[in-house]
Amino acid sequence: MNFEWFFSKKTVWKDCSQNRTLRTIVIITQTTIIFGLIIAILTFSIGFGFKEIIKDKLLNVRGQVFVEKKNSAFSIKNRYFFEKKYLNSNYIKQIYGIVENDIIIGTNNKTGRYIYKGLYEDYNPIFFKYFLVEGNFCYKKKNYDCNKNIILSKKISLSLGLNIGSNVKIDFLFFKGKGEPSIVSKKFIVSGLYETGIPEFDDLYIIGNIKSIQQIYGWKEDLSEKFEIFVSSFLYNKENIKKKIFKKIPHSFLIKTIYDQNSRDLTEWINIFDTNILVISFIVFISLVINMIVFILILLLERIRTIGILKTLGAQNKVIHKIFLFYVLQIFIPSLIIGNTIGITLLILQKKFHLVSLNKIQYFVDFVPICINISHIVIINLAISLICFVTIFFPTLFIINKIPIIKVVEFE
């Protein structure tokens, strides 16, 4: 058996049980490593969990790019030609034709101004899969036209006092050439309720069939006001979206990205998580460095007699150095095991049972989201191990080499 390992193994726990000061500093050091590891694991998992779930919502609640033609309508049949000629298809997931129009809804409870979003039947099915919480897009009633169905957010339905099956009159606002307002009224039936958790969308949008507006404008069934583009990978930078997606867009087209819409604050809020992760990780690592330096200095002072005896017996400095590294290793490894076990267990429990809940209005989700990424956990463990090793390795090497036997004898 290796002498350095054998010597450290035989003395480490015996010294802790007999020396109260050493036992205290060992417990503090182990506790710091355990809590530092747990905090780092939770920080990464929760931070990336928030980013993923909100990113997923932004990717599916609405498109990331909107293209419309000045004073003209798009033919939905031409979307593939449009994509091939003007867009980089590598970054395009789907293109849908839509119409958005200002509307007024008045009930006994409230009168409010909203946006009617007219969709074709093939519009992003993921939206209805994840965000439609009650009912469906076509609430069938005897002798009733499904084109007159609308979907409200739960928030709007509560505000207006409407529910599935409720009849409602919607006033569509139009502006003529000189800016004079014109109102066209239509009757609809509420067929479903949705909830995205994003106030900028839930407070404003009424979803219905695009045919209702096509009839008002006198358009053919294949015409839409704009193209809504869903990108395959979310691009956080406004300029990157335009550079990577658009090849050459004529001046007759108007382009808006998610940064130009109400979701801009939300996308900026997502980027804050990167900063939070870095700041918390930095604080954890600094506390580990300080704690490990204090620990190794106290350990060397407590074991200075052992250093003197080993040097008197002819032990080389590198042998003594190895003994101290193994000494620390036996304290460090159990801390890593305990920290990882507690941290991963907390992640699994939260991911499965949603033990910690949140205010959905403030945080866009009703529970703390968790992203369990093995590579993140491995990197955290390697980073903490490296920090502790570097913090211990060089001070012990320097101090042990500088301690002469005569000074140890005088000190004792």
Tab-separated table of C-alpha atoms in Angstrom:
chain	number	residue	atom	x	y	z
A	1	MET	CA	0.000	0.000	0.000
A	2	ASN	CA	1.178	3.542	-0.770
A	3	PHE	CA	2.823	4.990	2.379
A	4	GLU	CA	1.412	8.495	1.944
A	5	TRP	CA	-2.157	7.196	1.494
A	6	PHE	CA	-1.806	4.730	4.398
A	7	PHE	CA	-0.416	7.388	6.765
A	8	SER	CA	-3.111	9.973	5.924
A	9	LYS	CA	-5.895	7.382	6.188
A	10	LYS	CA	-4.753	6.240	9.625
A	11	THR	CA	-4.412	9.741	11.060
A	12	VAL	CA	-7.116	11.920	9.470
A	13	TRP	CA	-10.199	10.842	11.426
A	14	LYS	CA	-8.225	10.057	14.588
A	15	ASP	CA	-6.850	13.597	14.613
A	16	CYS	CA	-10.346	15.025	14.061
A	17	SER	CA	-11.796	13.064	16.967
A	18	GLN	CA	-8.998	14.111	19.359
A	19	ASN	CA	-8.484	17.721	18.235
A	20	ARG	CA	-11.577	19.910	18.683
A	21	THR	CA	-10.194	22.830	16.640
A	22	LEU	CA	-9.295	20.604	13.723
A	23	ARG	CA	-12.657	18.815	13.908
A	24	THR	CA	-14.472	22.159	13.782
A	25	ILE	CA	-12.568	23.420	10.749
A	26	VAL	CA	-13.071	20.089	8.942
A	27	ILE	CA	-16.838	20.244	9.552
A	28	ILE	CA	-16.976	23.867	8.357
A	29	THR	CA	-14.955	23.013	5.243
A	30	GLN	CA	-17.101	19.995	4.390
A	31	THR	CA	-20.275	21.999	4.954
A	32	THR	CA	-19.008	24.792	2.689
A	33	ILE	CA	-18.167	22.334	-0.095
A	34	ILE	CA	-21.531	20.537	0.254
A	35	PHE	CA	-23.610	23.719	0.228
A	36	GLY	CA	-21.471	25.295	-2.501
A	37	LEU	CA	-22.003	22.250	-4.699
A	38	ILE	CA	-25.742	22.155	-3.996
A	39	ILE	CA	-26.155	25.882	-4.698
A	40	ALA	CA	-24.137	25.645	-7.933
A	41	ILE	CA	-26.142	22.624	-9.162
A	42	LEU	CA	-29.474	24.273	-8.303
A	43	THR	CA	-28.401	27.585	-9.862
A	44	PHE	CA	-27.468	26.006	-13.182
A	45	SER	CA	-30.490	23.685	-13.286
A	46	ILE	CA	-33.052	26.351	-12.339
A	47	GLY	CA	-31.461	29.045	-14.513
A	48	PHE	CA	-31.372	26.883	-17.632
A	49	GLY	CA	-34.790	25.461	-16.706
A	50	PHE	CA	-36.286	28.960	-16.783
A	51	LYS	CA	-34.539	29.727	-20.065
A	52	GLU	CA	-35.780	26.553	-21.722
A	53	ILE	CA	-39.412	26.766	-20.641
A	54	ILE	CA	-39.760	30.479	-21.466
A	55	LYS	CA	-37.849	30.027	-24.709
A	56	ASP	CA	-40.234	27.192	-25.606
A	57	LYS	CA	-43.212	29.452	-24.909
A	58	LEU	CA	-41.795	32.267	-27.017
A	59	LEU	CA	-41.111	29.828	-29.858
A	60	ASN	CA	-44.676	28.531	-29.920
A	61	VAL	CA	-46.961	31.302	-28.635
A	62	ARG	CA	-46.302	33.343	-31.750
A	63	GLY	CA	-43.807	33.577	-34.580
A	64	GLN	CA	-40.501	35.326	-34.169
A	65	VAL	CA	-40.724	37.297	-37.427
A	66	PHE	CA	-43.651	39.046	-39.139
A	67	VAL	CA	-43.579	40.097	-42.785
A	68	GLU	CA	-46.297	42.164	-44.457
A	69	LYS	CA	-46.605	43.906	-47.785
A	70	LYS	CA	-47.418	47.601	-47.963
A	71	ASN	CA	-51.035	48.182	-48.977
A	72	SER	CA	-51.410	44.637	-50.232
A	73	ALA	CA	-52.359	41.132	-49.106
A	74	PHE	CA	-50.389	37.895	-49.385
A	75	SER	CA	-51.621	34.831	-51.196
A	76	ILE	CA	-50.999	31.894	-48.876
A	77	LYS	CA	-50.291	29.767	-51.953
A	78	ASN	CA	-47.186	31.878	-52.603
A	79	ARG	CA	-45.563	31.315	-49.197
A	80	TYR	CA	-43.242	28.586	-50.525
A	81	PHE	CA	-42.183	30.794	-53.414
A	82	PHE	CA	-41.638	33.627	-50.924
A	83	GLU	CA	-39.548	31.354	-48.683
A	84	LYS	CA	-37.416	30.087	-51.549
A	85	LYS	CA	-36.768	33.510	-53.049
A	86	TYR	CA	-36.369	35.768	-50.024
A	87	LEU	CA	-35.583	33.605	-46.983
A	88	ASN	CA	-32.816	31.323	-45.769
A	89	SER	CA	-34.793	28.106	-45.304
A	90	ASN	CA	-32.113	26.638	-42.972
A	91	TYR	CA	-33.495	28.794	-40.164
A	92	ILE	CA	-37.204	28.563	-41.039
A	93	LYS	CA	-39.482	26.114	-39.246
A	94	GLN	CA	-42.926	27.162	-40.490
A	95	ILE	CA	-44.640	30.041	-42.266
A	96	TYR	CA	-48.318	30.821	-41.663
A	97	GLY	CA	-50.647	33.407	-43.145
A	98	ILE	CA	-52.523	35.448	-40.527
A	99	VAL	CA	-54.604	38.591	-40.122
A	100	GLU	CA	-54.591	40.835	-37.047
A	101	ASN	CA	-57.254	43.475	-36.512
A	102	ASP	CA	-58.248	45.826	-33.689
A	103	ILE	CA	-61.575	44.932	-32.118
A	104	ILE	CA	-63.872	46.094	-29.308
A	105	ILE	CA	-65.803	43.678	-27.116
A	106	GLY	CA	-68.475	44.929	-24.742
A	107	THR	CA	-70.302	42.881	-22.127
A	108	ASN	CA	-72.192	43.627	-18.933
A	109	ASN	CA	-68.913	43.201	-17.035
A	110	LYS	CA	-66.556	45.274	-19.118
A	111	THR	CA	-65.803	46.863	-22.471
A	112	GLY	CA	-62.276	46.430	-23.768
A	113	ARG	CA	-60.114	46.837	-26.862
A	114	TYR	CA	-58.275	43.742	-28.096
A	115	ILE	CA	-56.639	42.226	-31.179
A	116	TYR	CA	-58.427	39.613	-33.261
A	117	LYS	CA	-55.901	37.141	-34.666
A	118	GLY	CA	-57.367	35.321	-37.653
A	119	LEU	CA	-55.795	31.929	-38.413
A	120	TYR	CA	-56.057	29.167	-40.956
A	121	GLU	CA	-56.956	25.678	-39.707
A	122	ASP	CA	-53.374	24.429	-40.172
A	123	TYR	CA	-51.864	27.100	-37.881
A	124	ASN	CA	-49.104	25.914	-35.493
A	125	PRO	CA	-50.704	22.841	-33.832
A	126	ILE	CA	-48.204	23.032	-30.950
A	127	PHE	CA	-49.924	26.198	-29.747
A	128	PHE	CA	-53.245	24.424	-29.311
A	129	LYS	CA	-51.571	21.341	-27.849
A	130	TYR	CA	-49.753	23.212	-25.058
A	131	PHE	CA	-51.825	26.332	-24.431
A	132	LEU	CA	-55.449	25.393	-25.123
A	133	VAL	CA	-56.651	24.508	-21.613
A	134	GLU	CA	-60.364	24.023	-22.277
A	135	GLY	CA	-62.600	23.459	-25.297
A	136	ASN	CA	-61.304	23.450	-28.871
A	137	PHE	CA	-61.057	25.526	-32.012
A	138	CYS	CA	-64.416	24.307	-33.309
A	139	TYR	CA	-67.192	24.177	-30.717
A	140	LYS	CA	-70.005	22.556	-32.709
A	141	LYS	CA	-73.512	23.664	-31.999
A	142	LYS	CA	-76.571	22.692	-34.003
A	143	ASN	CA	-76.748	24.666	-37.232
A	144	TYR	CA	-73.724	26.729	-36.178
A	145	ASP	CA	-70.838	27.757	-38.432
A	146	CYS	CA	-67.423	26.818	-36.975
A	147	ASN	CA	-65.886	29.815	-38.757
A	148	LYS	CA	-67.593	31.985	-36.149
A	149	ASN	CA	-65.786	30.352	-33.209
A	150	ILE	CA	-63.281	32.278	-31.108
A	151	ILE	CA	-60.818	31.330	-28.398
A	152	LEU	CA	-60.237	33.632	-25.431
A	153	SER	CA	-57.535	33.609	-22.831
A	154	LYS	CA	-58.721	32.592	-19.370
A	155	LYS	CA	-57.823	36.085	-18.189
A	156	ILE	CA	-59.976	37.811	-20.821
A	157	SER	CA	-62.867	35.377	-20.262
A	158	LEU	CA	-62.900	36.181	-16.536
A	159	SER	CA	-62.642	39.897	-17.233
A	160	LEU	CA	-65.531	39.890	-19.720
A	161	GLY	CA	-67.604	37.299	-17.856
A	162	LEU	CA	-67.627	34.882	-20.804
A	163	ASN	CA	-67.243	31.114	-20.910
A	164	ILE	CA	-67.357	28.283	-23.427
A	165	GLY	CA	-70.637	28.439	-25.315
A	166	SER	CA	-71.153	32.160	-24.622
A	167	ASN	CA	-72.368	34.300	-27.508
A	168	VAL	CA	-70.533	37.577	-27.997
A	169	LYS	CA	-70.650	40.479	-30.441
A	170	ILE	CA	-67.310	41.781	-31.717
A	171	ASP	CA	-66.861	45.211	-33.304
A	172	PHE	CA	-64.034	45.241	-35.868
A	173	LEU	CA	-62.288	48.602	-36.218
A	174	PHE	CA	-61.167	49.719	-39.678
A	175	PHE	CA	-59.690	52.977	-40.869
A	176	LYS	CA	-60.507	54.371	-44.271
A	177	GLY	CA	-58.115	56.228	-46.498
A	178	LYS	CA	-58.418	59.544	-44.624
A	179	GLY	CA	-58.098	57.852	-41.252
A	180	GLU	CA	-61.817	57.836	-40.509
A	181	PRO	CA	-62.799	54.890	-38.318
A	182	SER	CA	-65.306	52.340	-39.509
A	183	ILE	CA	-66.920	49.566	-37.442
A	184	VAL	CA	-68.201	46.215	-38.655
A	185	SER	CA	-69.956	44.015	-36.093
A	186	LYS	CA	-70.079	40.221	-36.118
A	187	LYS	CA	-71.440	37.628	-33.711
A	188	PHE	CA	-69.260	34.786	-32.429
A	189	ILE	CA	-69.409	31.907	-29.973
A	190	VAL	CA	-66.635	31.134	-27.454
A	191	SER	CA	-65.354	27.642	-28.269
A	192	GLY	CA	-62.221	27.403	-26.123
A	193	LEU	CA	-59.929	28.981	-23.539
A	194	TYR	CA	-56.164	29.272	-23.737
A	195	GLU	CA	-53.461	30.278	-21.250
A	196	THR	CA	-49.828	30.978	-22.159
A	197	GLY	CA	-48.740	32.662	-18.921
A	198	ILE	CA	-47.337	35.580	-20.953
A	199	PRO	CA	-49.344	38.735	-20.070
A	200	GLU	CA	-48.395	40.502	-23.326
A	201	PHE	CA	-50.334	37.815	-25.195
A	202	ASP	CA	-53.023	36.714	-22.724
A	203	ASP	CA	-54.202	40.282	-22.064
A	204	LEU	CA	-54.654	41.169	-25.707
A	205	TYR	CA	-55.345	38.400	-28.224
A	206	ILE	CA	-58.658	36.876	-29.313
A	207	ILE	CA	-58.081	33.928	-31.660
A	208	GLY	CA	-60.508	33.115	-34.456
A	209	ASN	CA	-60.836	31.932	-38.016
A	210	ILE	CA	-59.275	34.094	-40.702
A	211	LYS	CA	-62.413	33.787	-42.876
A	212	SER	CA	-64.274	36.262	-40.677
A	213	ILE	CA	-61.938	39.093	-41.678
A	214	GLN	CA	-61.594	37.881	-45.270
A	215	GLN	CA	-65.355	38.288	-45.612
A	216	ILE	CA	-65.209	41.842	-44.260
A	217	TYR	CA	-62.430	42.830	-46.685
A	218	GLY	CA	-63.964	40.896	-49.555
A	219	TRP	CA	-60.786	38.851	-49.965
A	220	LYS	CA	-60.471	35.429	-51.530
A	221	GLU	CA	-59.952	32.539	-49.106
A	222	ASP	CA	-56.209	32.261	-49.857
A	223	LEU	CA	-55.364	35.870	-48.950
A	224	SER	CA	-53.843	36.996	-45.638
A	225	GLU	CA	-52.507	40.259	-44.226
A	226	LYS	CA	-49.041	39.019	-43.226
A	227	PHE	CA	-46.756	36.017	-42.890
A	228	GLU	CA	-45.895	34.829	-39.397
A	229	ILE	CA	-42.544	33.004	-39.416
A	230	PHE	CA	-41.416	30.482	-36.804
A	231	VAL	CA	-37.645	30.013	-36.732
A	232	SER	CA	-36.009	26.645	-36.111
A	233	SER	CA	-33.619	27.972	-33.464
A	234	PHE	CA	-34.285	31.014	-31.338
A	235	LEU	CA	-31.991	33.953	-32.133
A	236	TYR	CA	-31.769	36.454	-29.284
A	237	ASN	CA	-30.139	39.217	-31.271
A	238	LYS	CA	-32.407	41.336	-33.455
A	239	GLU	CA	-29.763	41.889	-36.118
A	240	ASN	CA	-28.866	38.171	-36.236
A	241	ILE	CA	-32.483	37.314	-37.019
A	242	LYS	CA	-32.536	39.627	-40.010
A	243	LYS	CA	-29.062	38.701	-41.259
A	244	LYS	CA	-29.499	34.945	-40.980
A	245	ILE	CA	-33.084	34.612	-42.175
A	246	PHE	CA	-33.548	37.227	-44.886
A	247	LYS	CA	-31.614	37.005	-48.115
A	248	LYS	CA	-32.985	39.972	-50.017
A	249	ILE	CA	-36.261	41.624	-49.108
A	250	PRO	CA	-37.719	44.308	-51.427
A	251	HIS	CA	-38.586	47.687	-49.930
A	252	SER	CA	-42.269	46.929	-50.440
A	253	PHE	CA	-42.137	44.521	-47.473
A	254	LEU	CA	-42.343	45.539	-43.828
A	255	ILE	CA	-40.445	43.315	-41.378
A	256	LYS	CA	-40.941	43.074	-37.628
A	257	THR	CA	-39.174	40.717	-35.255
A	258	ILE	CA	-40.073	39.593	-31.769
A	259	TYR	CA	-37.841	42.414	-30.514
A	260	ASP	CA	-40.163	44.927	-32.137
A	261	GLN	CA	-43.207	43.383	-30.448
A	262	ASN	CA	-44.365	43.472	-26.822
A	263	SER	CA	-42.221	40.428	-25.991
A	264	ARG	CA	-39.004	42.450	-26.097
A	265	ASP	CA	-38.841	42.816	-22.304
A	266	LEU	CA	-39.358	39.076	-21.943
A	267	THR	CA	-36.473	38.188	-24.272
A	268	GLU	CA	-34.190	40.591	-22.410
A	269	TRP	CA	-35.331	39.038	-19.116
A	270	ILE	CA	-34.263	35.605	-20.409
A	271	ASN	CA	-30.717	36.866	-21.016
A	272	ILE	CA	-30.494	38.013	-17.385
A	273	PHE	CA	-30.376	34.347	-16.321
A	274	ASP	CA	-26.902	33.994	-17.856
A	275	THR	CA	-25.673	36.878	-15.716
A	276	ASN	CA	-27.341	35.493	-12.577
A	277	ILE	CA	-25.758	32.077	-13.104
A	278	LEU	CA	-22.306	33.608	-13.504
A	279	VAL	CA	-22.651	35.910	-10.467
A	280	ILE	CA	-23.915	33.171	-8.117
A	281	SER	CA	-21.276	30.713	-9.366
A	282	PHE	CA	-18.557	33.338	-8.815
A	283	ILE	CA	-19.729	33.954	-5.230
A	284	VAL	CA	-19.785	30.201	-4.517
A	285	PHE	CA	-16.292	29.690	-5.913
A	286	ILE	CA	-14.848	32.681	-4.023
A	287	SER	CA	-16.299	31.372	-0.748
A	288	LEU	CA	-14.738	27.979	-1.470
A	289	VAL	CA	-11.329	29.519	-2.155
A	290	ILE	CA	-11.385	31.551	1.077
A	291	ASN	CA	-12.588	28.589	3.114
A	292	MET	CA	-10.001	26.197	1.647
A	293	ILE	CA	-7.149	28.647	2.282
A	294	VAL	CA	-8.207	29.071	5.919
A	295	PHE	CA	-8.613	25.305	6.242
A	296	ILE	CA	-5.172	24.447	4.882
A	297	LEU	CA	-3.444	27.098	7.020
A	298	ILE	CA	-5.095	25.812	10.203
A	299	LEU	CA	-4.377	22.234	9.156
A	300	LEU	CA	-0.675	22.994	8.649
A	301	LEU	CA	-0.452	24.748	12.007
A	302	GLU	CA	-2.216	21.859	13.746
A	303	ARG	CA	0.016	19.299	12.029
A	304	ILE	CA	3.306	21.191	12.264
A	305	ARG	CA	4.571	18.676	14.861
A	306	THR	CA	3.865	15.831	12.437
A	307	ILE	CA	5.752	17.709	9.699
A	308	GLY	CA	8.746	18.088	12.030
A	309	ILE	CA	8.728	14.410	13.023
A	310	LEU	CA	8.504	13.252	9.407
A	311	LYS	CA	11.357	15.564	8.384
A	312	THR	CA	13.449	14.340	11.336
A	313	LEU	CA	12.864	10.766	10.146
A	314	GLY	CA	14.171	11.740	6.729
A	315	ALA	CA	10.933	12.195	4.799
A	316	GLN	CA	11.292	14.357	1.704
A	317	ASN	CA	9.143	17.428	1.213
A	318	LYS	CA	7.237	15.825	-1.677
A	319	VAL	CA	6.302	12.855	0.552
A	320	ILE	CA	4.912	15.180	3.232
A	321	HIS	CA	3.138	17.180	0.541
A	322	LYS	CA	1.450	14.017	-0.776
A	323	ILE	CA	0.352	13.072	2.741
A	324	PHE	CA	-1.427	16.408	3.116
A	325	LEU	CA	-3.044	16.126	-0.315
A	326	PHE	CA	-4.376	12.650	0.549
A	327	TYR	CA	-5.402	14.014	3.945
A	328	VAL	CA	-7.519	16.685	2.274
A	329	LEU	CA	-8.773	14.265	-0.383
A	330	GLN	CA	-10.378	12.040	2.264
A	331	ILE	CA	-12.249	15.060	3.589
A	332	PHE	CA	-13.129	16.374	0.126
A	333	ILE	CA	-14.520	13.204	-1.530
A	334	PRO	CA	-17.304	12.549	1.049
A	335	SER	CA	-18.360	16.193	0.683
A	336	LEU	CA	-18.677	15.797	-3.086
A	337	ILE	CA	-20.715	12.604	-2.711
A	338	ILE	CA	-23.085	14.155	-0.149
A	339	GLY	CA	-23.437	17.423	-2.096
A	340	ASN	CA	-24.204	15.666	-5.391
A	341	THR	CA	-26.656	13.275	-3.736
A	342	ILE	CA	-28.615	16.067	-2.026
A	343	GLY	CA	-28.500	18.390	-5.047
A	344	ILE	CA	-29.606	15.803	-7.618
A	345	THR	CA	-32.296	14.463	-5.268
A	346	LEU	CA	-33.745	17.981	-4.869
A	347	LEU	CA	-33.734	18.436	-8.652
A	348	ILE	CA	-35.554	15.142	-9.255
A	349	LEU	CA	-38.167	15.860	-6.572
A	350	GLN	CA	-38.857	19.359	-7.929
A	351	LYS	CA	-38.984	18.165	-11.547
A	352	LYS	CA	-41.400	15.339	-10.718
A	353	PHE	CA	-43.628	16.838	-8.030
A	354	HIS	CA	-43.264	20.656	-8.533
A	355	LEU	CA	-42.797	21.178	-4.786
A	356	VAL	CA	-41.863	24.872	-5.143
A	357	SER	CA	-44.569	26.925	-6.843
A	358	LEU	CA	-44.411	30.437	-8.291
A	359	ASN	CA	-46.698	33.314	-9.178
A	360	LYS	CA	-47.427	32.670	-12.851
A	361	ILE	CA	-48.125	36.331	-13.583
A	362	GLN	CA	-44.687	37.427	-12.364
A	363	TYR	CA	-42.569	34.458	-13.495
A	364	PHE	CA	-44.541	33.194	-16.556
A	365	VAL	CA	-44.619	29.669	-15.041
A	366	ASP	CA	-46.478	28.317	-11.999
A	367	PHE	CA	-43.575	26.239	-10.638
A	368	VAL	CA	-39.781	26.374	-10.501
A	369	PRO	CA	-38.633	24.714	-13.755
A	370	ILE	CA	-35.703	22.295	-13.654
A	371	CYS	CA	-33.268	21.344	-16.408
A	372	ILE	CA	-31.182	18.309	-15.359
A	373	ASN	CA	-28.096	18.370	-17.555
A	374	ILE	CA	-25.421	15.792	-16.701
A	375	SER	CA	-22.710	17.798	-18.477
A	376	HIS	CA	-23.485	20.837	-16.262
A	377	ILE	CA	-23.203	18.706	-13.109
A	378	VAL	CA	-19.901	17.195	-14.293
A	379	ILE	CA	-18.501	20.655	-15.135
A	380	ILE	CA	-19.538	22.007	-11.711
A	381	ASN	CA	-17.851	19.080	-9.946
A	382	LEU	CA	-14.691	19.464	-12.013
A	383	ALA	CA	-14.615	23.217	-11.425
A	384	ILE	CA	-15.028	22.873	-7.645
A	385	SER	CA	-12.440	20.065	-7.537
A	386	LEU	CA	-9.967	22.128	-9.556
A	387	ILE	CA	-10.478	25.210	-7.388
A	388	CYS	CA	-10.000	23.227	-4.179
A	389	PHE	CA	-6.976	21.369	-5.573
A	390	VAL	CA	-5.216	24.530	-6.790
A	391	THR	CA	-6.044	26.349	-3.539
A	392	ILE	CA	-4.530	23.524	-1.493
A	393	PHE	CA	-1.675	22.365	-3.731
A	394	PHE	CA	0.459	25.485	-3.963
A	395	PRO	CA	0.160	26.817	-0.386
A	396	THR	CA	1.023	23.418	1.130
A	397	LEU	CA	3.915	22.946	-1.277
A	398	PHE	CA	5.316	26.390	-0.470
A	399	ILE	CA	4.858	26.204	3.305
A	400	ILE	CA	6.170	22.647	3.729
A	401	ASN	CA	9.291	23.455	1.708
A	402	LYS	CA	9.925	26.575	3.823
A	403	ILE	CA	9.590	24.903	7.256
A	404	PRO	CA	13.094	23.948	8.601
A	405	ILE	CA	13.387	21.206	11.232
A	406	ILE	CA	15.097	23.520	13.748
A	407	LYS	CA	12.129	25.934	13.630
A	408	VAL	CA	9.715	23.104	14.310
A	409	VAL	CA	11.763	21.987	17.330
A	410	GLU	CA	11.902	25.549	18.670
A	411	PHE	CA	8.134	25.979	18.068
A	412	GLU	CA	7.372	22.785	20.024
